[in-house]
mmCIF file of C-alpha atoms in Angstrom:
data_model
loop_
_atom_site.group_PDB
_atom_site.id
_atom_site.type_symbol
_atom_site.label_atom_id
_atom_site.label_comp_id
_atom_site.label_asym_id
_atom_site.label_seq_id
_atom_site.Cartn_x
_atom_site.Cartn_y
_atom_site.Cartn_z
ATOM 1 C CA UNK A 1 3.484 -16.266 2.875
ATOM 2 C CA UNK A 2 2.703 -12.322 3.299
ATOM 3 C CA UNK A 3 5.924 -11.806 1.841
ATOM 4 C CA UNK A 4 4.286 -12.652 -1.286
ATOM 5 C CA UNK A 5 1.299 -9.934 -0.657
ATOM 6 C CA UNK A 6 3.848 -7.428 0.298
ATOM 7 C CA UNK A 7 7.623 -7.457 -0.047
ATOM 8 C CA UNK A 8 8.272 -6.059 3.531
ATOM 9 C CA UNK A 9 7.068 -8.886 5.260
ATOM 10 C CA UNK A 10 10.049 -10.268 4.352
ATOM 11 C CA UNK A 11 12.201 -8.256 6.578
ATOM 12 C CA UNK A 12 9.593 -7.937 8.922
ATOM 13 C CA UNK A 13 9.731 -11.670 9.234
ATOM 14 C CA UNK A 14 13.811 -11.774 9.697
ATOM 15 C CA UNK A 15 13.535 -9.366 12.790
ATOM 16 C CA UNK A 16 9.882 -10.322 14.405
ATOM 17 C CA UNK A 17 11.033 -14.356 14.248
ATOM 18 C CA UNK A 18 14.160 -13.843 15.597
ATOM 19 C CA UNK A 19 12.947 -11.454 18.731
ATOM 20 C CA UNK A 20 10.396 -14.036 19.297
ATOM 21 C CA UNK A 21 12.496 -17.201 19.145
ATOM 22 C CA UNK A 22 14.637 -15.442 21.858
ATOM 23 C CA UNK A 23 12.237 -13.898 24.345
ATOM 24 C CA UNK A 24 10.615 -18.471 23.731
ATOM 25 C CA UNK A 25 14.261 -19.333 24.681
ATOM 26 C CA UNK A 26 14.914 -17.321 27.160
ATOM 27 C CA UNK A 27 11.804 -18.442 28.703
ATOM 28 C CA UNK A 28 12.394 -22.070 28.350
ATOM 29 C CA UNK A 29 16.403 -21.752 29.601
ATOM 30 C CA UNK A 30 17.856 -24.632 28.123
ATOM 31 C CA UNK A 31 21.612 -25.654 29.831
ATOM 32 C CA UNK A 32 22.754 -24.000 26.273
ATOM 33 C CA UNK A 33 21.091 -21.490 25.534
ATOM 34 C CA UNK A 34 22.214 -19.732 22.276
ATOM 35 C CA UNK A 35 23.573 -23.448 20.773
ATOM 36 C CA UNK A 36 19.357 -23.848 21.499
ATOM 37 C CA UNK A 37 18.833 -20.397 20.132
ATOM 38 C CA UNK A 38 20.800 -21.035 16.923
ATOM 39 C CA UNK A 39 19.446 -24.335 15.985
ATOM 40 C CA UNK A 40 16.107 -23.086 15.995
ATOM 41 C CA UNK A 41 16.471 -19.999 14.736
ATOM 42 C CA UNK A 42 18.532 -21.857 11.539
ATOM 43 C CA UNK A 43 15.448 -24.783 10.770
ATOM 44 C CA UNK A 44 12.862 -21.444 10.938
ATOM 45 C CA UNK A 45 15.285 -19.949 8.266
ATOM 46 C CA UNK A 46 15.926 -23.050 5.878
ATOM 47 C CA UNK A 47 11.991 -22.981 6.177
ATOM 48 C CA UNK A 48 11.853 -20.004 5.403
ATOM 49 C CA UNK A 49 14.452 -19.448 2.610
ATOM 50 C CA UNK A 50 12.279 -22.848 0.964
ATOM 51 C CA UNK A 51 8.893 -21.173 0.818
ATOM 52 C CA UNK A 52 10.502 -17.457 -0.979
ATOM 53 C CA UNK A 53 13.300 -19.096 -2.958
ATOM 54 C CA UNK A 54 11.042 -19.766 -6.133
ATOM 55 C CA UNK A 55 9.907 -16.176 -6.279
ATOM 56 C CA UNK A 56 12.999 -14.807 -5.495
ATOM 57 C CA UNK A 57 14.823 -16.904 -8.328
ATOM 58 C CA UNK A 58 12.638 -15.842 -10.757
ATOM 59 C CA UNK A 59 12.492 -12.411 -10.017
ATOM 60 C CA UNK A 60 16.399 -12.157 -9.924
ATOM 61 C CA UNK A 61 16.135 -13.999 -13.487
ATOM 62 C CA UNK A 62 13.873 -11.850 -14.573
ATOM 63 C CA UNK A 63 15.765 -8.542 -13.942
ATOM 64 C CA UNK A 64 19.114 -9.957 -14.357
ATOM 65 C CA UNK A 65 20.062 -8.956 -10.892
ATOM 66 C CA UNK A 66 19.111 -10.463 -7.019
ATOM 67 C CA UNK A 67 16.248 -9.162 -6.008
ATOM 68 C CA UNK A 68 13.814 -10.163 -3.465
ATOM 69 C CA UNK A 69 10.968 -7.126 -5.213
ATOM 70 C CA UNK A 70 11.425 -4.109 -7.157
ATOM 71 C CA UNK A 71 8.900 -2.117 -5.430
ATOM 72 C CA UNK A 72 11.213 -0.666 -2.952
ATOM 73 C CA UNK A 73 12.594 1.937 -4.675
ATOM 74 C CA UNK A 74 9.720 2.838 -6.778
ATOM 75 C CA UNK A 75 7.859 3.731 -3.294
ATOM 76 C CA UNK A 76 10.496 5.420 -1.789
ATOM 77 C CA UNK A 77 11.100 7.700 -4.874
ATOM 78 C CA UNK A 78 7.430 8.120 -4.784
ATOM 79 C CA UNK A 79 7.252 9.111 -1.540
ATOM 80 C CA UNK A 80 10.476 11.885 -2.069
ATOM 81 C CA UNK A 81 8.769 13.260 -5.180
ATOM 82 C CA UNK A 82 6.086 11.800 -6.797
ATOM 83 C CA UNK A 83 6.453 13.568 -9.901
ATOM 84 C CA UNK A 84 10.402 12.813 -10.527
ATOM 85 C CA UNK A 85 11.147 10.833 -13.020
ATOM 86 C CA UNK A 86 14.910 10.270 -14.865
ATOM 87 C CA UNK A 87 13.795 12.109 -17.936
ATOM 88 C CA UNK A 88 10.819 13.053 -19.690
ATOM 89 C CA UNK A 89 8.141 10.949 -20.873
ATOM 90 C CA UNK A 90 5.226 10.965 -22.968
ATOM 91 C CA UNK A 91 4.703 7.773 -23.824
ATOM 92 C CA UNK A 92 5.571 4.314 -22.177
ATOM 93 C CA UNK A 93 4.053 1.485 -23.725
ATOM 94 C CA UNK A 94 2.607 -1.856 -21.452
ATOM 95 C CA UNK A 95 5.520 -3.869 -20.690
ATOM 96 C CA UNK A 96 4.610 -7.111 -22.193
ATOM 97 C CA UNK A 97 2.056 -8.209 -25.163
ATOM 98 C CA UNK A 98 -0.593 -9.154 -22.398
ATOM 99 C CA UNK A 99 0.140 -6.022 -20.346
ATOM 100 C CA UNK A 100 -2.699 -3.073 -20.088
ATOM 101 C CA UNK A 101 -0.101 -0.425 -19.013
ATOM 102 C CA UNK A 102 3.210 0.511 -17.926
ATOM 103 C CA UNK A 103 1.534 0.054 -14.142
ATOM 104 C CA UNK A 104 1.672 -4.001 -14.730
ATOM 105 C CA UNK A 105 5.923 -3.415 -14.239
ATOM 106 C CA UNK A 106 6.633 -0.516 -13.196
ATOM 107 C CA UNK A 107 10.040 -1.298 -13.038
ATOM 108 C CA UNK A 108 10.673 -0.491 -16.323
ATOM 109 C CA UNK A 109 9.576 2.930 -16.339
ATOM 110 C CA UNK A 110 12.799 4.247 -15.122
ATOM 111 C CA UNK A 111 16.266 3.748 -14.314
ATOM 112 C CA UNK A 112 17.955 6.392 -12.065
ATOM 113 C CA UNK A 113 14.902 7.001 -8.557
ATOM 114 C CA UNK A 114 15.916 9.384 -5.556
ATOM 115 C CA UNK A 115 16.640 7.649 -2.119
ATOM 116 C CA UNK A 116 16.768 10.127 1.937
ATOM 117 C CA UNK A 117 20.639 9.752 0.657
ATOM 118 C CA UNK A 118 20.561 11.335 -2.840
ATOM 119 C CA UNK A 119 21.095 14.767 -1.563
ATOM 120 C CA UNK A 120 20.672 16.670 2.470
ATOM 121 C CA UNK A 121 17.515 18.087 0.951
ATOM 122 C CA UNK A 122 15.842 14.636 0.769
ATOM 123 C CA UNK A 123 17.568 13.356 3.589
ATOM 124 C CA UNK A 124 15.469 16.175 5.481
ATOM 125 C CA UNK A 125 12.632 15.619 3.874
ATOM 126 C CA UNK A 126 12.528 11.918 5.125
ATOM 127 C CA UNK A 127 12.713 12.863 8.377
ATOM 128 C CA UNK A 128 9.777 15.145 8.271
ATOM 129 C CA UNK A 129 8.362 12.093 6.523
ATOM 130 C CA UNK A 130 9.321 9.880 9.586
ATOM 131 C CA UNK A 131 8.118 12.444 11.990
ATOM 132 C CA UNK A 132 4.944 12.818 10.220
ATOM 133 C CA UNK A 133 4.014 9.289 9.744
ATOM 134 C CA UNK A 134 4.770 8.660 13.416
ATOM 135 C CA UNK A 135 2.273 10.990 14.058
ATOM 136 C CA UNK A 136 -0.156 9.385 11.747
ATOM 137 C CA UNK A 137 0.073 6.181 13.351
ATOM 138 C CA UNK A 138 -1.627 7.282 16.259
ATOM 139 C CA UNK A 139 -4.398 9.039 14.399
ATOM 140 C CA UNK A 140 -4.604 5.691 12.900
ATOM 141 C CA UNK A 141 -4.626 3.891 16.684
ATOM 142 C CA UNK A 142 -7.661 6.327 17.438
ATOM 143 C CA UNK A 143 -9.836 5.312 14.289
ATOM 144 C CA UNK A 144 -8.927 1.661 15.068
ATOM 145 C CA UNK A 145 -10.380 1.892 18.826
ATOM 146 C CA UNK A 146 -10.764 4.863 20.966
ATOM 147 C CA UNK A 147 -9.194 2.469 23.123
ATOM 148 C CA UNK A 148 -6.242 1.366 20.835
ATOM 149 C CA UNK A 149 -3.359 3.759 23.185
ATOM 150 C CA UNK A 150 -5.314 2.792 26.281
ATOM 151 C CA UNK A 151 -4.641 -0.753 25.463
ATOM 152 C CA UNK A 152 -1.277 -0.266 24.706
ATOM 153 C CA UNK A 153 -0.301 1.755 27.867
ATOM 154 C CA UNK A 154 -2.375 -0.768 30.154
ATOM 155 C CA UNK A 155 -0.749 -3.467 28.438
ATOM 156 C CA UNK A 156 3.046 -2.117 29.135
ATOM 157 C CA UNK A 157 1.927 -1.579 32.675
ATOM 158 C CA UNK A 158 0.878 -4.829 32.665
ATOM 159 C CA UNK A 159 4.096 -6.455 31.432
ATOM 160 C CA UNK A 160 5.937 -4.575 33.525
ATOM 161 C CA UNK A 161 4.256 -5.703 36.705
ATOM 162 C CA UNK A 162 4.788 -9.499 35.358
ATOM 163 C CA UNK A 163 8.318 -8.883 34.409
ATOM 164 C CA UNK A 164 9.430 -10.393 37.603
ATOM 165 C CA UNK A 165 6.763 -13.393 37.845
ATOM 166 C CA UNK A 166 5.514 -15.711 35.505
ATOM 167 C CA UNK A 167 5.882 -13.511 32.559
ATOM 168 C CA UNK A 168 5.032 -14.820 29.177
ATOM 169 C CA UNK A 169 6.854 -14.614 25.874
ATOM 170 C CA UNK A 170 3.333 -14.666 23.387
ATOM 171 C CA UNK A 171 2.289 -11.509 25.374
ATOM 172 C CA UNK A 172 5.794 -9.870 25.011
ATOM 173 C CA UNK A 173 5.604 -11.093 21.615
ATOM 174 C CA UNK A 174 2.081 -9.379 21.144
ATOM 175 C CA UNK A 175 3.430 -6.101 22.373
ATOM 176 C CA UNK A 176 6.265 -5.770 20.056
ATOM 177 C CA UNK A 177 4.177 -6.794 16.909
ATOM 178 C CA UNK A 178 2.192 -3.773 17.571
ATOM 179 C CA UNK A 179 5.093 -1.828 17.371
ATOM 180 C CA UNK A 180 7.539 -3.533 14.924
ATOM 181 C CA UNK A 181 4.688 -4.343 12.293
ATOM 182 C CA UNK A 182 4.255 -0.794 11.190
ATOM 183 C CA UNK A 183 7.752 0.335 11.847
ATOM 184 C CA UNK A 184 9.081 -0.595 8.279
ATOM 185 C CA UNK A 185 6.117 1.635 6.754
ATOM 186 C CA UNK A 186 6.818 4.990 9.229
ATOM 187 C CA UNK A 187 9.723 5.619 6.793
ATOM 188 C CA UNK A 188 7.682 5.728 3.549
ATOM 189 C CA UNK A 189 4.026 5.638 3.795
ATOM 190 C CA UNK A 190 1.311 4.751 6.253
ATOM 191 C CA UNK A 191 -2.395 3.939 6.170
ATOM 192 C CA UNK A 192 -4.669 1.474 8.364
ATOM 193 C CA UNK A 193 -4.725 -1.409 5.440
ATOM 194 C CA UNK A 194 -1.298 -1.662 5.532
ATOM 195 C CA UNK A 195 -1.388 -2.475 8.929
ATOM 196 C CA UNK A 196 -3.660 -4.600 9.347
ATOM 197 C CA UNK A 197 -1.638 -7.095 11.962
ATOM 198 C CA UNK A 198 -2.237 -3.918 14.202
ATOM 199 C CA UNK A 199 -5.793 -4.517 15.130
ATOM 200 C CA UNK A 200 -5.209 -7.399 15.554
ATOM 201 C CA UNK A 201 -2.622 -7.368 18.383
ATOM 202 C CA UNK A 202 -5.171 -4.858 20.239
ATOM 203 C CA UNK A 203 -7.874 -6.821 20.153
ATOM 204 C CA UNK A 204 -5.578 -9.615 21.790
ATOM 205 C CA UNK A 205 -3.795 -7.352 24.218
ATOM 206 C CA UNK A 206 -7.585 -5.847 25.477
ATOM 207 C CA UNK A 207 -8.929 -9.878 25.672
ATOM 208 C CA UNK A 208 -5.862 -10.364 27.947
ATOM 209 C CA UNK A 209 -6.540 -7.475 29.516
ATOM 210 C CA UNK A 210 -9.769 -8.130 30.277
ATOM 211 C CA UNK A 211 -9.687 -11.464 31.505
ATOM 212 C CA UNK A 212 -7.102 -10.190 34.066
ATOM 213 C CA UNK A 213 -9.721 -7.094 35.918
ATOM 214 C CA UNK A 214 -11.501 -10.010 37.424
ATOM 215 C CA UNK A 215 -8.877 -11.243 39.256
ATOM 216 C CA UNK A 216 -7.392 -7.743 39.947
ATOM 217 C CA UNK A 217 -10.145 -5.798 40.877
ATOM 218 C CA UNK A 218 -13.534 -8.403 41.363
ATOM 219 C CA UNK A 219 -15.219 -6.463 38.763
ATOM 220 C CA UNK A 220 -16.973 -8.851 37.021
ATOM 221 C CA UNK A 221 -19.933 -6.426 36.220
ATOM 222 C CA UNK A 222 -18.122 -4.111 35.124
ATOM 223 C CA UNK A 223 -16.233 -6.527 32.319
ATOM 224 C CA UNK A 224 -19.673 -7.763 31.185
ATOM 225 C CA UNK A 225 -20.277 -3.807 30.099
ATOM 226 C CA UNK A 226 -16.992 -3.031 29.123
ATOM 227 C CA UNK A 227 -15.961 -5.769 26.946
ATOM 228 C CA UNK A 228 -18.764 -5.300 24.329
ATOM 229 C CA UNK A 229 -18.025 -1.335 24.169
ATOM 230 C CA UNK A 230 -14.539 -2.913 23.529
ATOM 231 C CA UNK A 231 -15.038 -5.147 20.956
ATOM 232 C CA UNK A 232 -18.101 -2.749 19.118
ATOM 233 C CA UNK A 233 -14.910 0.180 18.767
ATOM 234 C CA UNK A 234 -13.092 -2.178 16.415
ATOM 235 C CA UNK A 235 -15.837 -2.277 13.936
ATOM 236 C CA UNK A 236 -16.507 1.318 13.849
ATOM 237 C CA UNK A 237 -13.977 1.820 11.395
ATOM 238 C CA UNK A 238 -14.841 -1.392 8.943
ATOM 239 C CA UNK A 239 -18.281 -0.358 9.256
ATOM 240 C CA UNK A 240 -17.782 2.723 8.346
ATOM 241 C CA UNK A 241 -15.309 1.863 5.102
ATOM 242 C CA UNK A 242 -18.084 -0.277 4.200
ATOM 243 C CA UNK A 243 -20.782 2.326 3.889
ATOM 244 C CA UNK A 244 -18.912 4.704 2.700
ATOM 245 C CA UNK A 245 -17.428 2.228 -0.539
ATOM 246 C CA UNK A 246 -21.056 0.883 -1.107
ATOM 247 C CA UNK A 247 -20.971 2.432 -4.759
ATOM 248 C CA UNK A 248 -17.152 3.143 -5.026
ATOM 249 C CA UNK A 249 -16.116 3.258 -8.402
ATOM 250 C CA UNK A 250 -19.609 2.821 -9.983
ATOM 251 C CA UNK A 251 -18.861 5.721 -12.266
ATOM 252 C CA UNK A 252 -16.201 4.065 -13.607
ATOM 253 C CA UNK A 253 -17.813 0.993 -14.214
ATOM 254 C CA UNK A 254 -20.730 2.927 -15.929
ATOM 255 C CA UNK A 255 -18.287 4.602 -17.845
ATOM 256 C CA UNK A 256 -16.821 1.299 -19.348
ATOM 257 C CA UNK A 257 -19.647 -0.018 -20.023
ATOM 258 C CA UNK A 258 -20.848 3.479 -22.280
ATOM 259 C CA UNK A 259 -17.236 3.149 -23.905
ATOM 260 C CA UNK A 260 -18.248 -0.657 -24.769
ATOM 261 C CA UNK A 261 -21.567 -0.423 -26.088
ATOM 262 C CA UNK A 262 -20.192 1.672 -28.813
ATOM 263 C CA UNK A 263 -17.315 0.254 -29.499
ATOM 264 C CA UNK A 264 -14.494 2.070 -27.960
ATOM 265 C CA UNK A 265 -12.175 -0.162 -26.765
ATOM 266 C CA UNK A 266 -7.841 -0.195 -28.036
ATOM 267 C CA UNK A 267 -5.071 1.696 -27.699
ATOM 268 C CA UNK A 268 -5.553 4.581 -25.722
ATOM 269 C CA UNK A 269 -4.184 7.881 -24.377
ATOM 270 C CA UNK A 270 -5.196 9.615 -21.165
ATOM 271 C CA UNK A 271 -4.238 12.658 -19.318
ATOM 272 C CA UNK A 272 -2.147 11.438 -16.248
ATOM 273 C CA UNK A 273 -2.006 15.290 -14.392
ATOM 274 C CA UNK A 274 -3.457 13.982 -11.296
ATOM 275 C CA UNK A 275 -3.596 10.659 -9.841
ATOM 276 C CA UNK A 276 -7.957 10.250 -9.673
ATOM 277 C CA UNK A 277 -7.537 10.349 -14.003
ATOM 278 C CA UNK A 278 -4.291 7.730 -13.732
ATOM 279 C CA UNK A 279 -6.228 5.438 -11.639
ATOM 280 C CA UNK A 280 -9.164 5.590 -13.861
ATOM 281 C CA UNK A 281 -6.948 5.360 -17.039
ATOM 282 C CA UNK A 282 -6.052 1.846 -15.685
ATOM 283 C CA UNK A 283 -9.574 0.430 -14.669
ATOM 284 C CA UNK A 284 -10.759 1.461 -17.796
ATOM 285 C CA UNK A 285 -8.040 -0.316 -19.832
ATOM 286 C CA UNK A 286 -8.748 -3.177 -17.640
ATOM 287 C CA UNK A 287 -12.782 -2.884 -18.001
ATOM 288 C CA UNK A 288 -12.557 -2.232 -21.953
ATOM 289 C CA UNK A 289 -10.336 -4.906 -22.953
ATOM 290 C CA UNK A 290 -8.186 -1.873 -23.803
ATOM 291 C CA UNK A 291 -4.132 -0.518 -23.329
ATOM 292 C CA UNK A 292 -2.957 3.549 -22.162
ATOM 293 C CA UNK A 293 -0.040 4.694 -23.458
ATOM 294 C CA UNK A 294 0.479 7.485 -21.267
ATOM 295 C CA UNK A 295 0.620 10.454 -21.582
ATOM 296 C CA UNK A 296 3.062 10.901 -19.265
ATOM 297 C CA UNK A 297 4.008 14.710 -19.231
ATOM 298 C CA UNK A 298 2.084 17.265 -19.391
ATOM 299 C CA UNK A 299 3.514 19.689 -21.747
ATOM 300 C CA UNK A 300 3.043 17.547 -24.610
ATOM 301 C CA UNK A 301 2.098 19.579 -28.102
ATOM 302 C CA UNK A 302 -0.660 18.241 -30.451
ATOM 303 C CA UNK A 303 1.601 17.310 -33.136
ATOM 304 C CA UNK A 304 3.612 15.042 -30.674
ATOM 305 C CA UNK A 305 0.209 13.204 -29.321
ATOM 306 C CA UNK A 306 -0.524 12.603 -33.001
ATOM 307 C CA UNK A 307 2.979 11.988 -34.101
ATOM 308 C CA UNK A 308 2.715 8.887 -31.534
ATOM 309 C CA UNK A 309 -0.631 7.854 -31.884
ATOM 310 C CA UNK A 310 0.456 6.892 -35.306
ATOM 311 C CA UNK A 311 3.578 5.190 -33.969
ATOM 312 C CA UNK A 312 1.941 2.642 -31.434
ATOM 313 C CA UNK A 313 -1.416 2.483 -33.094
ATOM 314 C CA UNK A 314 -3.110 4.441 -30.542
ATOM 315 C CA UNK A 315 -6.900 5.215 -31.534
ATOM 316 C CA UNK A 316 -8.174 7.040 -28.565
ATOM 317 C CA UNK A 317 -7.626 9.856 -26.431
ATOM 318 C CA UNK A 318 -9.157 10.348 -22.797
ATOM 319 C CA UNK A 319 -10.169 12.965 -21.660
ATOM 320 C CA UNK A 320 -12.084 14.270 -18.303
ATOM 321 C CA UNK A 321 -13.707 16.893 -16.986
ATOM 322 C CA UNK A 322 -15.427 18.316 -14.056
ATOM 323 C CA UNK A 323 -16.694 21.349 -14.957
ATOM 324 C CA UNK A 324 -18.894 22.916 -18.210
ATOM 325 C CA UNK A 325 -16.953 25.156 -18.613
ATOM 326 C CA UNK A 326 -13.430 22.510 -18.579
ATOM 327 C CA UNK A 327 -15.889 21.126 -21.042
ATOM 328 C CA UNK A 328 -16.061 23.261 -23.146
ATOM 329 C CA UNK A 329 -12.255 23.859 -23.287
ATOM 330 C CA UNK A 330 -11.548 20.874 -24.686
ATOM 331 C CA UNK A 331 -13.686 20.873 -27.189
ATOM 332 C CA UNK A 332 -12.104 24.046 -28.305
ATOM 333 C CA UNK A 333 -8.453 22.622 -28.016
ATOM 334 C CA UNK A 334 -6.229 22.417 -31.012
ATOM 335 C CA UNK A 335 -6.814 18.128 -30.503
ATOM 336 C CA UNK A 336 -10.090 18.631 -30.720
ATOM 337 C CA UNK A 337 -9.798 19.976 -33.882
ATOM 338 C CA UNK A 338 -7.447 17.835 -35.443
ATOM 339 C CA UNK A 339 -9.105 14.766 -34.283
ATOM 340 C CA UNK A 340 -10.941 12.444 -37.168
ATOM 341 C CA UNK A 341 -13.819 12.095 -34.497
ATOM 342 C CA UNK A 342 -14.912 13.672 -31.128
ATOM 343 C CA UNK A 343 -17.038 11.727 -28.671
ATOM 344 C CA UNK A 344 -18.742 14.413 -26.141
ATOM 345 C CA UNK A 345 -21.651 12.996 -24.948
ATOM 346 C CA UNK A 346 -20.574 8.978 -24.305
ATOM 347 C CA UNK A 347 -20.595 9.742 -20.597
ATOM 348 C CA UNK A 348 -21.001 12.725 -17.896
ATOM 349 C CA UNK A 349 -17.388 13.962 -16.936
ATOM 350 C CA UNK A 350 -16.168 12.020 -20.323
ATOM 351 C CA UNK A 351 -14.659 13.243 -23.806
ATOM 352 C CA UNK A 352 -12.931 10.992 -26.354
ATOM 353 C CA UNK A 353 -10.746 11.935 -29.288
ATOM 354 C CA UNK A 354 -10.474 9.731 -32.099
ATOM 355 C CA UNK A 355 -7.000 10.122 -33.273
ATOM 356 C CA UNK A 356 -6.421 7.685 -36.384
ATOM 357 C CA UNK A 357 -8.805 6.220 -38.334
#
């Protein structure tokens, strides 16, 4: 079912059941032991191929092609260079009647995306990605737990030591998940959320762990000190999240709700130069009952803005600003002054153009 969340579970899945129906076969030794292997591992796929064959039908249908998601290669091109696109764009309407932008499908935003295999240059670059992420994952380990790579190397000590007695497959299979899970995302993108089987794992690994000092060591003292200090590192980091997203997005909420209360909600433009005003461009949409159009380039002319506001019926232009002095530069801006209407005091950080009447 977390293929449904997140398209790389699916593959995930493939490789992480298979390793683990082996390493539970192996264990068991049956008197034939891949005819075993294959008969299991073939119900867990019919299973399997039941529970994401209604998605992946109708996303095939949908995009006249198989597909199992189409967010693959929008990442990936992301992640190569965020800004390419397969020709310039200043406007891309919503997808669909009942879409708010072209975020709801993405898909359609462009045809031709850059893959590591397009040219060496990229091809280097995800590498460096690779490398990079790798790198990251431990940072991310260390926020998890201050014990996350203890845990880990303890824990391969530990199933080395057991390799040769009674060694069992759900701890081998604990180990690997820790490593596999995030595997898939070390070639495009990383952060802790996406990972969340991670913690997880450690948290299992360290209970194992722990309930084996006792009988290693006749420390029981100790473990009534240490597993606490354990178990409190794990909620540093969702403690901290929390705290720190207490009033996250309450601007933008505020925001809305000024844009509501006098009536400015529609079609709209908004500048899309960095990705905090994107973002916002598509809560507010969502928040004001409202659609963005873009704009999707940034060396657009006034004439062109206008040109298309006309086209799709687009009332409203965003526009933000940190600064008095940003402030006061759009006001002074050739759309400012060809604008039926300018809104400069709805908000803090917030001007509007009215662009058609």
């Amino acid at each position: 079912l977390c293929y449904y969340a997140k398209a790389y579970n699916f593959y995930f899945f493939i490789i992480h059941i298979a390793i683990t129906l082996f390493l539970l076969t192996k264990k068991l030794k049956p008197e034939h032991f891949y005819r075993f292997y294959l008969s299991r591992i073939a119900m867990v796929f019919i299973s399997f191929i039941v529970f994401t064959a209604p998605y992946i039908i109708l996303i095939s249908q949908k995009y006249h092609k198989f597909a199992i998601s189409t967010a693959g290669p929008i990442t990936i091109n992301k992640s190569m260079e965020a800004s390419f696109t397969d020709g310039r764009k200043l406007v891309v309407p919503p997808p669909n009647p009942n879409g708010l932008s072209q975020s709801d499908d993405p898909t359609y935003f462009q045809k031709k995306y850059i893959t590591p295999f397009t040219s060496f240059h990229y091809f280097i670059k995800q590498v460096k990605t690779t490398v990079w992420n790798i790198l990251e994952y431990f940072r991310i380990l260390n926020e998890i737990s201050i014990f996350s790579v203890a845990i880990l190397l303890l824990f391969c000590i530990y199933l080395y030591y057991r390799r040769a007695k009674d060694w069992q497959p759900n701890e081998v299979v604990i180990f690997i998940t820790a490593f596999l899970y995030p595997a898939g995302y070390l070639l495009i993108a990383l952060e802790w959320r996406y990972i969340w089987l991670v913690p997880v794992m450690l948290l299992l690994m360290a209970a194992i762990l722990l309930s084996k000092i006792p009988l290693i060591f006749k420390q029981k003292r100790f473990i009534q000190v240490l597993t606490p200090v354990v178990i409190f590192s794990f909620l540093i980091k969702p403690i901290k999240e929390l705290r720190e997203n207490i009033d996250n997005r309450t601007e933008i909420y505020n925001t809305a709700k000024a844009l509501k209360s006098i009536g400015i909600t529609g079609n709209f433009f908004g500048p899309n130069n960095n990705s905090t005003y994107c973002s916002r461009n598509y809560y507010l949409a969502y928040l004001t009952d409202s659609k963005t159009f873009g704009i999707y380039t940034n060396d657009y002319t006034t004439s062109e803005v206008l040109d298309e506001a006309k086209k799709y019926q687009v009332k409203y232009f965003f526009n933000y600003y940190e600064t008095q002095s940003e402030k006061e530069y759009l006001l002074r801006s050739d759309l400012a002054a060809k604008s039926v209407k300018v809104y400069d005091s709805i908000y803090p950080g917030m001007i509007v153009f009215q662009l058609i009447k």
